[in-house]
């Protein structure tokens, strides 16, 4: 069996143990005579799968009962519209603009009501996180929205904004379960699972229940109302059962491997390996200001397009996959989510050192 | 390995060969060193998977280039809102009400514009398909919407409505790829894949391109505009990659097994086995008028709640799963999608005969 050093930004590497278990149970899940893909979502077997996944998710982060945990279709892009449709309610949605995802979220929010962009790092191509310690918010502000880790630009909030009492809504797609978090700092967290948790096509959200509209919203599609999915126990319609199942296996893997403290420790070690090398390299450099660097996604470049292209081509031959950077940044990007072994980052740094030696003029 | 006789209405049985291939390729898809779940959706490998799936889907039905084929998130429930949001455009959406799915579609359409329910079978708990040979439509009608197979009530259109020139939009979720169809009869077909094709959390749609708005719709969420997904090649955001992959394997299986002609022949044989028995039984009877019976979903009952419950309990012990009927109909339901072997229906009929002998007073 061949395994590539897969540095994809998402969908991304999953724990080998999880893949092995999913393969082993493919035709006959725990003796029930069916694949998880073939089970009625109304069956006791699947109810156990989703209940266990929710319980483990709550346990990993430490989410109390006054937050609803939802498994939703569509990826975070659907929530870009759902958040304002459910929470703007005639007031203003306040956004911090730190890259592609918040730009898209802002675009959706403007369709349904008032928007205030309280801070932005667009002036420097999103290479930093704006100072959010003392921002001004309109009086009718309903929530403060951030994207906590910016996959494309490689920035991450290492300190949350001063919300001045506004409910904080955070898109955590690309640093989901990468480090401990205090859920009480947030009114809502949500993320597409395909970066750090499981197969694409699923969002997991935790929403403080006082935030969720208690009545149906007559002009909002039923599927875009969080209330629908709360009332339906995330099964108003058939959910992405397979993804929920695999996410559940990943939750077990996180718990068995020390939880978020251990994930954070290993993630920091991996990031330090790469960033330390970048800071000392005469060829490669990171594109983000040091204090706002993401632990998950590290964009870097040689500053020379041809050399970047040569590096990407040679890395592919050496078993590294998906190191090409996003088109909005250029260069390279190494994504190092929970499931990535530290050894792969060591391999990458060794390869970069060798490449630098061979090509530095 | 144990395999249950799984008569689930969806998610439902998949071909064993497909499950075996998915399991075998789980850690290392075709030597690329990754699972399909771990692949960047922007990679050449995944582009090949989605392109091949689309090409095979087109080949199976016979879909020409003037129809766009889309892979969408969310299940058919999301399209209940997307259809009116994209196609009502100030005019009237015309609906034939044949059960739970059309009721929900009508509810969504009323949120966004005018609706005409041109025919309904609600008067007899949806046990038949209304006569649609000469219906009246408002002058400003934009489309005629049907649900072609009603999973819950077990009815199926065996003749399409006389549309009088209106674009026909058909929810084919539960008879998707079960028989040949002439795509030119439709402006749009779409369906959740989790009944007859693949893992839940994916819709496949084919839309005649002249129907699709050419401009962005400023008040509609970006993710709910068909144009978004046409422009993005079904990858505006990360799609449900795993489901697309498994659907692709099922398409190969359909093509290798004689295509839709062969599927229809086998499906009719299976349905005839069960319906013939029901028509001659002194204990069990079907709940739908004969001419409108679904080839896929057969609801039936003994007329006695306790006896129904006894049947369901005993069937479970005899390796039959998911024979319990939907709460809106009661009794039992046998769903017999493409992947169900004829032998399982034979086993069911044998079991029913035996049960009848033992319990008929």
XYZ file of C-alpha atoms in Angstrom:
722
model
C 0.000 0.000 0.000
C 1.307 3.390 -0.999
C 0.588 6.535 1.055
C 1.500 9.953 -0.296
C 2.693 12.844 1.883
C -0.580 14.662 1.318
C -0.378 18.362 2.260
C -3.796 19.192 0.769
C -5.713 22.150 2.206
C -8.908 20.099 2.058
C -10.234 17.536 1.534
C -7.179 16.368 3.413
C -5.371 13.518 5.095
C -7.357 11.297 7.482
C -5.979 8.956 10.166
C -4.951 5.606 8.652
C -6.716 3.768 11.491
C -9.988 5.481 10.550
C -9.666 4.514 6.885
C -8.845 0.934 7.857
C -11.898 0.668 10.091
C -14.183 2.191 7.433
C -12.865 -0.293 4.865
C -13.242 -3.267 7.200
C -16.866 -2.418 8.012
C -17.828 -1.537 4.440
C -20.101 -4.482 3.595
C -21.252 -5.395 7.069
C -21.159 -2.698 9.736
C -20.801 -4.387 13.124
C -22.633 -7.499 11.955
C -25.812 -5.698 10.861
C -25.499 -6.948 7.285
C -25.270 -3.510 5.678
C -22.838 -0.748 4.876
C -23.402 2.530 6.726
C -24.198 3.901 3.235
C -27.110 1.452 2.950
C -28.744 2.085 6.330
C -32.003 3.874 6.807
C -31.206 7.114 8.610
C -34.310 6.364 10.706
C -32.859 3.062 11.922
C -31.663 2.505 15.481
C -28.214 1.663 14.104
C -27.782 5.013 12.426
C -29.344 6.888 15.349
C -26.616 5.336 17.504
C -23.959 6.494 15.041
C -25.136 10.120 15.002
C -25.816 10.227 18.757
C -22.364 8.866 19.537
C -20.744 11.293 17.104
C -22.535 14.216 18.745
C -21.668 13.045 22.278
C -17.993 12.607 21.366
C -17.870 15.979 19.608
C -19.335 17.641 22.707
C -16.850 15.796 24.925
C -13.823 16.742 22.803
C -14.547 20.492 22.898
C -16.499 20.583 26.150
C -19.845 21.814 24.854
C -22.580 22.215 27.460
C -26.287 21.468 26.953
C -27.263 25.065 26.214
C -25.570 24.720 22.817
C -27.243 22.748 20.032
C -24.926 20.629 17.915
C -26.028 20.256 14.296
C -24.850 18.173 11.341
C -25.718 20.132 8.211
C -25.480 19.726 4.461
C -23.697 21.892 1.991
C -20.340 23.047 3.311
C -19.632 26.359 5.021
C -20.715 28.208 1.863
C -24.347 27.466 2.659
C -23.898 28.892 6.153
C -22.543 32.110 4.642
C -26.219 32.697 3.711
C -27.817 30.915 6.674
C -26.061 33.054 9.286
C -27.512 36.394 8.120
C -30.870 34.854 7.147
C -31.262 33.497 10.674
C -29.527 36.119 12.783
C -29.551 39.545 11.062
C -33.248 40.038 11.844
C -33.498 43.669 10.798
C -30.237 44.625 12.498
C -26.629 44.711 11.324
C -24.264 41.780 10.861
C -20.718 42.853 11.730
C -17.838 41.184 9.886
C -14.049 41.144 10.141
C -12.724 40.670 6.619
C -9.666 38.405 6.619
C -9.850 36.702 3.231
C -11.831 34.803 0.641
C -14.248 33.138 3.061
C -15.275 36.303 4.896
C -15.594 38.166 1.578
C -18.069 35.545 0.441
C -19.879 35.623 3.784
C -20.136 39.422 3.550
C -21.503 39.182 0.000
C -24.279 36.838 1.173
C -25.100 38.937 4.246
C -25.571 42.053 2.103
C -28.376 40.263 0.245
C -30.497 39.971 3.345
C -29.822 43.048 5.453
C -27.323 45.539 6.808
C -23.635 44.757 7.039
C -20.762 46.531 8.786
C -17.195 45.528 7.963
C -15.561 46.588 11.202
C -11.992 45.675 10.214
C -10.158 44.252 7.219
C -6.719 43.104 6.188
C -7.426 43.374 2.479
C -4.969 46.294 2.186
C -2.056 43.844 2.471
C -3.584 40.885 0.651
C -4.820 39.391 3.918
C -1.333 38.621 5.236
C -2.281 39.573 8.808
C -5.180 39.591 11.302
C -6.459 43.112 12.024
C -6.301 44.519 15.538
C -9.736 43.722 16.989
C -9.161 44.920 20.540
C -11.323 48.047 20.350
C -13.577 48.138 17.310
C -16.673 50.275 16.803
C -19.961 48.467 16.152
C -23.312 49.976 15.060
C -25.954 50.153 17.798
C -28.232 47.627 16.071
C -25.467 45.040 15.621
C -26.721 41.467 15.972
C -23.499 39.496 15.830
C -19.776 39.682 15.144
C -18.577 37.263 12.455
C -15.030 36.014 11.941
C -13.221 33.302 10.032
C -10.843 32.014 12.668
C -8.320 30.348 10.385
C -7.876 31.469 6.813
C -6.945 28.419 4.775
C -5.919 30.323 1.684
C -3.904 33.143 3.229
C -2.520 31.159 6.156
C -3.553 33.466 8.990
C -5.169 32.486 12.277
C -6.615 34.401 15.214
C -4.452 33.657 18.238
C -6.600 35.991 20.320
C -10.341 36.448 19.800
C -11.776 39.912 19.061
C -13.120 42.085 21.828
C -16.792 41.548 21.000
C -18.062 44.179 23.466
C -20.909 41.845 24.265
C -21.919 40.912 20.693
C -22.534 37.223 20.004
C -19.415 35.883 18.297
C -19.941 33.634 15.262
C -16.813 31.885 14.043
C -16.171 29.883 10.899
C -13.648 27.355 12.195
C -13.578 25.151 9.082
C -9.821 24.985 8.786
C -8.751 24.863 12.428
C -11.684 22.772 13.675
C -10.571 20.598 16.620
C -6.936 21.607 16.124
C -6.615 23.094 19.639
C -8.649 23.515 22.829
C -11.296 26.216 22.726
C -13.598 27.789 25.291
C -17.018 27.386 23.731
C -18.424 30.040 26.073
C -16.453 32.654 24.132
C -18.705 31.952 21.152
C -22.402 32.148 20.333
C -21.794 29.856 17.373
C -18.961 27.918 15.831
C -19.320 26.047 12.591
C -17.152 24.505 9.961
C -17.018 22.329 6.933
C -15.522 19.049 8.113
C -13.427 18.346 5.021
C -10.235 19.977 6.261
C -9.568 18.671 9.721
C -12.280 16.116 10.462
C -13.851 14.028 7.723
C -15.317 13.626 4.222
C -16.620 16.718 2.389
C -20.277 17.679 2.199
C -20.971 18.175 5.897
C -20.933 21.106 8.294
C -20.883 20.706 12.049
C -22.223 23.637 14.040
C -22.620 24.384 17.731
C -25.080 27.206 18.399
C -26.055 28.700 21.749
C -29.749 27.999 21.927
C -30.839 31.539 22.815
C -29.521 32.659 19.430
C -31.759 30.311 17.401
C -35.083 31.763 16.222
C -37.922 30.020 18.045
C -40.458 30.602 15.253
C -40.350 29.544 11.609
C -38.997 32.281 9.337
C -41.686 32.566 6.657
C -39.468 33.896 3.867
C -36.421 31.683 4.449
C -36.106 28.263 2.768
C -36.926 25.577 5.333
C -33.550 23.921 4.810
C -31.757 27.226 5.551
C -33.365 27.685 8.972
C -31.282 26.388 11.879
C -34.543 25.762 13.764
C -35.467 23.132 11.151
C -32.363 21.122 11.900
C -32.630 21.589 15.666
C -36.231 20.327 15.580
C -35.269 17.461 13.273
C -32.259 16.348 15.310
C -30.100 17.018 12.206
C -32.369 14.599 10.309
C -35.085 16.849 8.926
C -34.051 15.217 5.683
C -31.562 12.432 4.993
C -28.208 13.715 6.234
C -24.769 12.948 4.843
C -24.737 9.675 6.797
C -21.360 8.462 5.556
C -19.600 11.670 6.495
C -21.213 11.684 9.951
C -20.017 8.097 10.409
C -16.424 8.844 9.388
C -16.365 12.013 11.508
C -17.485 9.821 14.409
C -14.511 7.529 13.820
C -12.211 10.557 13.781
C -13.698 11.775 17.080
C -12.876 8.376 18.627
C -9.358 8.720 17.216
C -8.942 12.188 18.755
C -10.152 10.949 22.138
C -7.861 7.927 21.981
C -4.926 10.163 21.110
C -5.142 12.625 23.965
C -7.884 15.022 22.878
C -7.409 18.642 21.854
C -4.480 19.297 24.196
C -2.481 16.573 22.466
C -3.674 17.661 19.009
C -2.554 21.241 19.734
C 0.835 20.126 21.043
C 1.536 18.009 17.967
C 0.170 20.665 15.587
C 2.410 23.308 17.166
C 5.435 21.047 16.887
C 4.732 20.407 13.210
C 4.190 24.099 12.472
C 7.324 25.076 14.419
C 9.404 22.638 12.359
C 8.330 24.272 9.123
C 8.226 27.901 10.270
C 11.639 27.659 11.974
C 13.108 26.362 8.769
C 11.384 29.113 6.748
C 12.710 31.804 9.120
C 16.268 30.584 8.603
C 16.114 29.725 4.921
C 17.952 31.839 2.369
C 15.574 30.637 -0.364
C 12.093 30.170 1.069
C 10.041 32.567 3.163
C 6.560 32.570 4.669
C 3.996 35.079 3.378
C 2.262 35.951 6.661
C 3.350 38.220 9.526
C 4.815 36.021 12.242
C 2.347 36.687 15.045
C -0.697 35.807 12.904
C 0.606 32.643 11.271
C -1.766 29.708 11.037
C -0.756 26.491 12.770
C -2.678 24.603 10.085
C -1.847 26.226 6.743
C 1.586 27.611 5.936
C 1.936 29.487 2.622
C 5.503 30.094 1.475
C 7.413 31.085 -1.633
C 10.882 31.480 -3.062
C 9.863 34.807 -4.559
C 10.682 33.374 -7.991
C 7.811 31.872 -10.000
C 9.995 29.530 -12.002
C 11.766 28.242 -8.930
C 8.394 27.740 -7.195
C 7.203 25.715 -10.179
C 10.399 23.657 -10.161
C 9.992 23.010 -6.435
C 6.381 21.856 -6.858
C 7.308 19.563 -9.757
C 10.234 18.008 -7.888
C 8.240 17.621 -4.676
C 5.617 15.640 -6.553
C 8.254 13.213 -7.763
C 9.421 12.838 -4.148
C 5.919 11.716 -3.003
C 4.658 15.112 -1.768
C 1.145 15.984 -2.949
C -0.824 19.245 -3.058
C 1.981 21.636 -2.125
C 0.976 24.117 -4.807
C -0.319 27.353 -3.286
C -3.740 28.843 -3.894
C -3.922 31.084 -6.951
C -4.705 34.163 -4.783
C -1.334 33.834 -3.021
C 0.875 31.902 -5.429
C 3.918 29.899 -4.369
C 3.433 26.917 -2.122
C 1.248 25.976 0.820
C 1.661 23.159 3.327
C -1.493 22.223 5.226
C -0.745 20.213 8.355
C -4.018 19.117 9.905
C -4.498 16.826 12.940
C -4.117 13.594 10.993
C -0.782 14.537 9.441
C 2.100 12.656 11.052
C 4.960 14.805 12.296
C 7.276 12.623 10.203
C 5.744 13.995 6.994
C 6.633 17.565 7.992
C 10.149 16.383 8.845
C 10.332 14.798 5.381
C 9.170 18.074 3.854
C 11.742 20.168 5.697
C 14.506 17.711 4.734
C 13.379 17.894 1.129
C 13.302 21.718 1.235
C 16.786 21.870 2.778
C 18.097 19.633 0.044
C 16.301 21.636 -2.657
C 17.752 24.846 -1.227
C 21.276 23.414 -1.224
C 20.996 22.240 -4.796
C 19.459 25.455 -6.166
C 20.782 28.356 -4.125
C 23.053 30.460 -6.292
C -19.703 -11.705 5.968
C -23.371 -11.247 6.720
C -25.696 -9.378 4.336
C -29.249 -8.527 5.393
C -32.233 -8.506 3.006
C -32.395 -4.729 3.203
C -35.704 -3.339 1.884
C -34.986 0.214 3.092
C -36.667 3.099 1.257
C -33.395 5.000 1.412
C -30.558 5.101 2.117
C -30.795 1.686 0.530
C -28.975 -1.354 -0.737
C -25.938 -0.833 -3.003
C -24.329 -3.366 -5.352
C -21.911 -5.621 -3.467
C -19.305 -5.161 -6.213
C -19.395 -1.396 -5.643
C -18.900 -1.749 -1.891
C -16.040 -4.173 -2.452
C -14.284 -1.798 -4.836
C -14.765 1.167 -2.478
C -13.310 -0.863 0.408
C -10.351 -2.103 -1.645
C -9.419 1.429 -2.756
C -9.977 3.038 0.649
C -6.381 3.810 1.636
C -4.821 4.086 -1.788
C -7.107 4.956 -4.703
C -5.562 3.571 -7.884
C -2.030 3.902 -6.529
C -2.268 7.641 -5.804
C -1.496 7.131 -2.119
C -4.758 8.651 -0.832
C -8.358 7.800 -0.163
C -10.917 9.571 -2.362
C -11.985 11.260 0.919
C -8.500 12.761 1.262
C -8.118 14.145 -2.253
C -8.183 17.814 -3.100
C -11.332 18.361 -5.173
C -9.137 20.576 -7.373
C -6.771 17.699 -8.181
C -6.625 16.027 -11.565
C -7.522 12.714 -9.914
C -10.787 14.007 -8.535
C -11.567 15.931 -11.723
C -11.299 12.607 -13.545
C -13.687 11.006 -11.055
C -16.374 13.684 -11.446
C -15.931 13.964 -15.222
C -16.244 10.204 -15.657
C -19.287 10.095 -13.380
C -20.969 12.829 -15.406
C -20.129 11.192 -18.732
C -21.454 7.810 -17.579
C -24.617 9.377 -16.158
C -25.238 11.120 -19.490
C -24.582 7.877 -21.356
C -26.935 5.819 -19.158
C -29.935 8.126 -19.663
C -28.939 9.583 -23.025
C -28.580 13.233 -22.059
C -27.534 15.590 -24.861
C -25.235 18.595 -24.545
C -28.038 21.135 -24.196
C -28.696 19.823 -20.699
C -26.357 20.711 -17.839
C -25.642 17.898 -15.381
C -25.022 19.072 -11.814
C -23.893 17.399 -8.601
C -25.440 19.356 -5.727
C -25.419 19.332 -1.943
C -28.293 18.949 0.429
C -30.779 16.356 -0.843
C -33.936 17.054 -2.813
C -35.287 19.155 0.071
C -32.930 21.960 -0.867
C -34.175 21.866 -4.455
C -37.743 22.261 -3.192
C -36.658 25.861 -2.546
C -34.174 26.188 -5.402
C -36.699 25.339 -8.114
C -39.079 28.238 -7.365
C -36.239 30.628 -6.450
C -34.642 30.014 -9.843
C -37.628 29.445 -12.101
C -40.776 31.177 -10.754
C -39.475 34.602 -11.795
C -42.667 36.544 -11.121
C -44.891 33.908 -12.725
C -46.676 30.868 -11.356
C -45.184 27.511 -10.445
C -47.686 24.744 -11.205
C -47.619 21.624 -9.014
C -49.302 18.212 -9.042
C -49.681 17.171 -5.409
C -49.070 13.440 -5.002
C -47.682 13.175 -1.478
C -45.255 14.347 1.168
C -42.541 15.502 -1.229
C -44.771 17.645 -3.419
C -46.484 19.102 -0.327
C -43.093 20.234 0.917
C -42.135 21.537 -2.533
C -45.406 23.509 -2.686
C -44.798 24.969 0.781
C -41.374 26.258 -0.328
C -42.671 27.633 -3.628
C -45.364 29.665 -1.843
C -42.608 31.529 0.014
C -41.193 32.975 -3.176
C -44.114 33.551 -5.528
C -47.371 32.304 -7.003
C -48.332 28.649 -6.916
C -51.112 26.729 -8.654
C -51.885 23.191 -7.505
C -53.393 21.883 -10.730
C -54.259 18.405 -9.431
C -53.996 16.432 -6.215
C -54.617 12.961 -4.864
C -54.757 14.095 -1.248
C -58.491 13.237 -1.094
C -57.617 9.530 -0.933
C -54.379 9.760 1.082
C -52.304 9.867 -2.118
C -53.125 6.284 -3.137
C -53.325 7.188 -6.826
C -51.856 9.508 -9.473
C -54.367 12.168 -10.634
C -55.482 12.288 -14.257
C -53.122 14.839 -15.814
C -54.246 14.502 -19.426
C -56.053 17.843 -19.699
C -55.276 20.201 -16.824
C -55.785 23.960 -16.741
C -52.728 26.126 -16.118
C -52.620 29.896 -15.386
C -51.416 32.049 -18.260
C -48.262 33.125 -16.440
C -47.231 29.549 -15.569
C -43.479 29.030 -15.633
C -43.195 25.290 -15.096
C -45.087 22.133 -14.215
C -43.660 20.256 -11.238
C -44.195 16.601 -10.372
C -42.718 13.969 -8.090
C -42.494 11.023 -10.432
C -42.287 8.267 -7.842
C -43.702 8.722 -4.370
C -41.523 6.718 -1.996
C -43.880 6.985 0.947
C -47.209 6.297 -0.754
C -45.898 3.885 -3.385
C -47.307 5.556 -6.480
C -45.505 6.227 -9.739
C -46.370 8.070 -12.937
C -46.510 5.507 -15.735
C -47.476 8.264 -18.162
C -46.227 11.833 -17.929
C -48.698 14.740 -17.628
C -49.839 16.635 -20.688
C -47.749 19.738 -20.033
C -49.348 21.798 -22.808
C -45.941 23.207 -23.546
C -44.864 24.048 -19.989
C -41.352 23.015 -18.964
C -41.693 19.808 -16.944
C -39.636 19.568 -13.729
C -39.568 16.118 -12.164
C -38.276 14.977 -8.796
C -37.095 11.470 -9.673
C -35.360 10.724 -6.355
C -36.938 7.337 -5.803
C -37.085 5.976 -9.338
C -33.822 7.516 -10.555
C -32.212 5.263 -13.188
C -34.793 2.535 -12.598
C -36.045 2.560 -16.205
C -35.286 4.245 -19.536
C -36.492 7.818 -19.871
C -36.698 10.307 -22.714
C -34.891 13.322 -21.330
C -36.462 15.517 -24.016
C -39.797 15.149 -22.221
C -38.335 17.127 -19.342
C -36.888 20.589 -18.769
C -35.313 19.308 -15.572
C -34.959 16.080 -13.664
C -33.333 15.880 -10.296
C -33.118 13.531 -7.380
C -31.420 12.724 -4.136
C -29.097 9.826 -4.898
C -29.630 7.949 -1.626
C -32.447 5.731 -2.841
C -31.390 4.204 -6.088
C -27.833 5.402 -6.746
C -25.438 6.128 -3.911
C -24.607 7.595 -0.484
C -26.873 10.318 0.948
C -26.102 14.017 0.811
C -25.986 14.483 -2.950
C -28.475 15.524 -5.630
C -27.898 14.931 -9.310
C -29.785 17.235 -11.665
C -30.045 17.562 -15.433
C -31.383 20.944 -16.518
C -32.079 22.146 -20.061
C -29.775 25.087 -20.387
C -32.359 27.553 -21.695
C -34.172 27.237 -18.341
C -31.183 28.363 -16.251
C -31.027 32.088 -15.420
C -28.079 33.653 -17.228
C -27.602 36.433 -14.672
C -26.932 36.223 -10.941
C -30.117 36.484 -8.873
C -29.303 39.272 -6.397
C -31.676 38.151 -3.612
C -31.054 34.411 -3.807
C -28.264 32.761 -1.775
C -25.352 32.024 -4.095
C -25.437 28.330 -3.218
C -29.144 28.148 -4.171
C -28.621 29.432 -7.705
C -28.251 26.724 -10.337
C -26.097 29.152 -12.340
C -23.494 29.058 -9.542
C -23.078 25.324 -9.905
C -23.127 25.404 -13.699
C -20.381 28.044 -13.704
C -18.411 26.136 -11.068
C -18.663 22.770 -12.815
C -20.416 21.454 -9.661
C -17.358 22.577 -7.686
C -18.207 26.135 -6.695
C -17.429 24.808 -3.247
C -16.114 21.414 -2.125
C -18.711 18.886 -3.292
C -19.680 15.620 -1.609
C -16.666 13.947 -3.223
C -17.186 10.538 -1.664
C -20.788 10.300 -2.815
C -19.856 11.402 -6.342
C -17.180 8.689 -6.379
C -19.537 5.928 -5.210
C -22.258 7.091 -7.634
C -19.632 6.813 -10.359
C -18.963 3.208 -9.364
C -22.714 2.520 -9.483
C -22.910 4.054 -12.978
C -20.179 1.647 -14.125
C -22.165 -1.191 -12.543
C -25.345 -0.157 -14.380
C -23.493 0.039 -17.697
C -21.844 -3.355 -17.115
C -25.231 -4.852 -16.287
C -27.149 -3.857 -19.397
C -28.081 -0.240 -18.711
C -31.573 1.058 -18.014
C -33.361 -1.499 -20.244
C -31.956 -4.313 -18.137
C -32.588 -2.415 -14.866
C -36.237 -1.895 -15.880
C -36.698 -5.540 -16.847
C -35.335 -6.792 -13.546
C -37.206 -4.155 -11.531
C -40.496 -5.113 -13.213
C -39.866 -8.789 -12.532
C -39.203 -8.078 -8.866
C -42.276 -5.861 -8.512
C -44.459 -8.412 -10.352
C -43.363 -11.148 -7.947
C -44.515 -9.133 -4.952
C -47.625 -7.530 -6.467
C -48.853 -10.867 -7.900
C -48.551 -12.397 -4.499
C -50.349 -9.431 -2.875
C -53.191 -9.650 -5.422
C -53.755 -13.302 -4.570
C -53.129 -13.180 -0.833
C -56.010 -13.596 1.610
C -54.041 -11.738 4.289
C -51.915 -8.998 2.687
C -52.996 -6.325 0.236
C -51.321 -3.385 -1.479
C -52.481 0.142 -0.593
C -52.256 1.742 -4.047
C -54.607 1.511 -7.044
C -53.165 -1.060 -9.441
C -52.461 1.152 -12.425
C -50.432 3.681 -10.408
C -48.307 1.278 -8.392
C -44.628 2.090 -8.024
C -42.143 -0.424 -9.370
C -39.757 0.693 -6.633
C -41.770 1.019 -3.411
C -44.616 -1.325 -2.547
C -46.624 -0.453 0.584
C -48.863 -3.243 1.880
C -50.792 -4.172 4.991
C -52.810 -6.934 6.596
C -55.400 -4.403 7.674
C -54.695 -5.391 11.299
C -52.169 -3.313 13.247
C -51.190 -6.090 15.614
C -50.672 -8.560 12.804
C -48.592 -5.964 10.923
C -46.420 -5.525 14.012
C -46.046 -9.289 14.385
C -45.066 -9.586 10.724
C -42.434 -6.860 11.045
C -40.970 -8.417 14.200
C -40.818 -11.909 12.689
C -39.387 -10.644 9.399
C -36.538 -8.999 11.308
C -35.659 -12.332 12.908
C -35.656 -13.881 9.429
C -32.982 -11.395 8.187
C -35.351 -8.879 6.535
C -34.597 -5.243 7.413
C -36.602 -2.029 7.075
C -39.960 -3.547 6.081
C -41.857 -1.251 8.432
C -44.081 1.189 6.520
C -43.867 4.970 6.771
C -45.966 6.450 9.568
C -48.203 8.304 7.054
C -49.335 4.991 5.526
C -48.753 2.397 8.263
C -48.314 -1.308 7.612
C -45.307 -2.460 5.647
C -43.293 -1.243 2.684
C -40.841 -3.107 0.491
C -38.456 -0.924 -1.493
C -36.821 -2.795 -4.355
C -34.261 -0.534 -5.979
C -31.846 -1.437 -8.778
C -29.253 -3.050 -6.524
C -31.707 -5.420 -4.861
C -31.237 -8.985 -6.121
C -34.379 -10.695 -7.394
C -33.609 -13.526 -4.950
C -34.317 -11.216 -1.989
C -37.838 -10.513 -3.271
C -38.335 -14.247 -3.782
C -37.232 -14.772 -0.185
C -39.692 -12.113 0.954
C -42.616 -13.660 -0.923
C -41.751 -17.102 0.444
C -41.625 -15.659 3.950
C -44.972 -13.878 3.455
C -46.597 -17.071 2.124
C -45.377 -18.955 5.143
C -46.492 -16.206 7.523
C -49.910 -16.187 5.888
C -50.260 -19.962 6.225
C -49.304 -19.860 9.876
C -51.532 -16.939 10.822
C -54.608 -17.033 8.586
C -57.641 -17.925 10.671
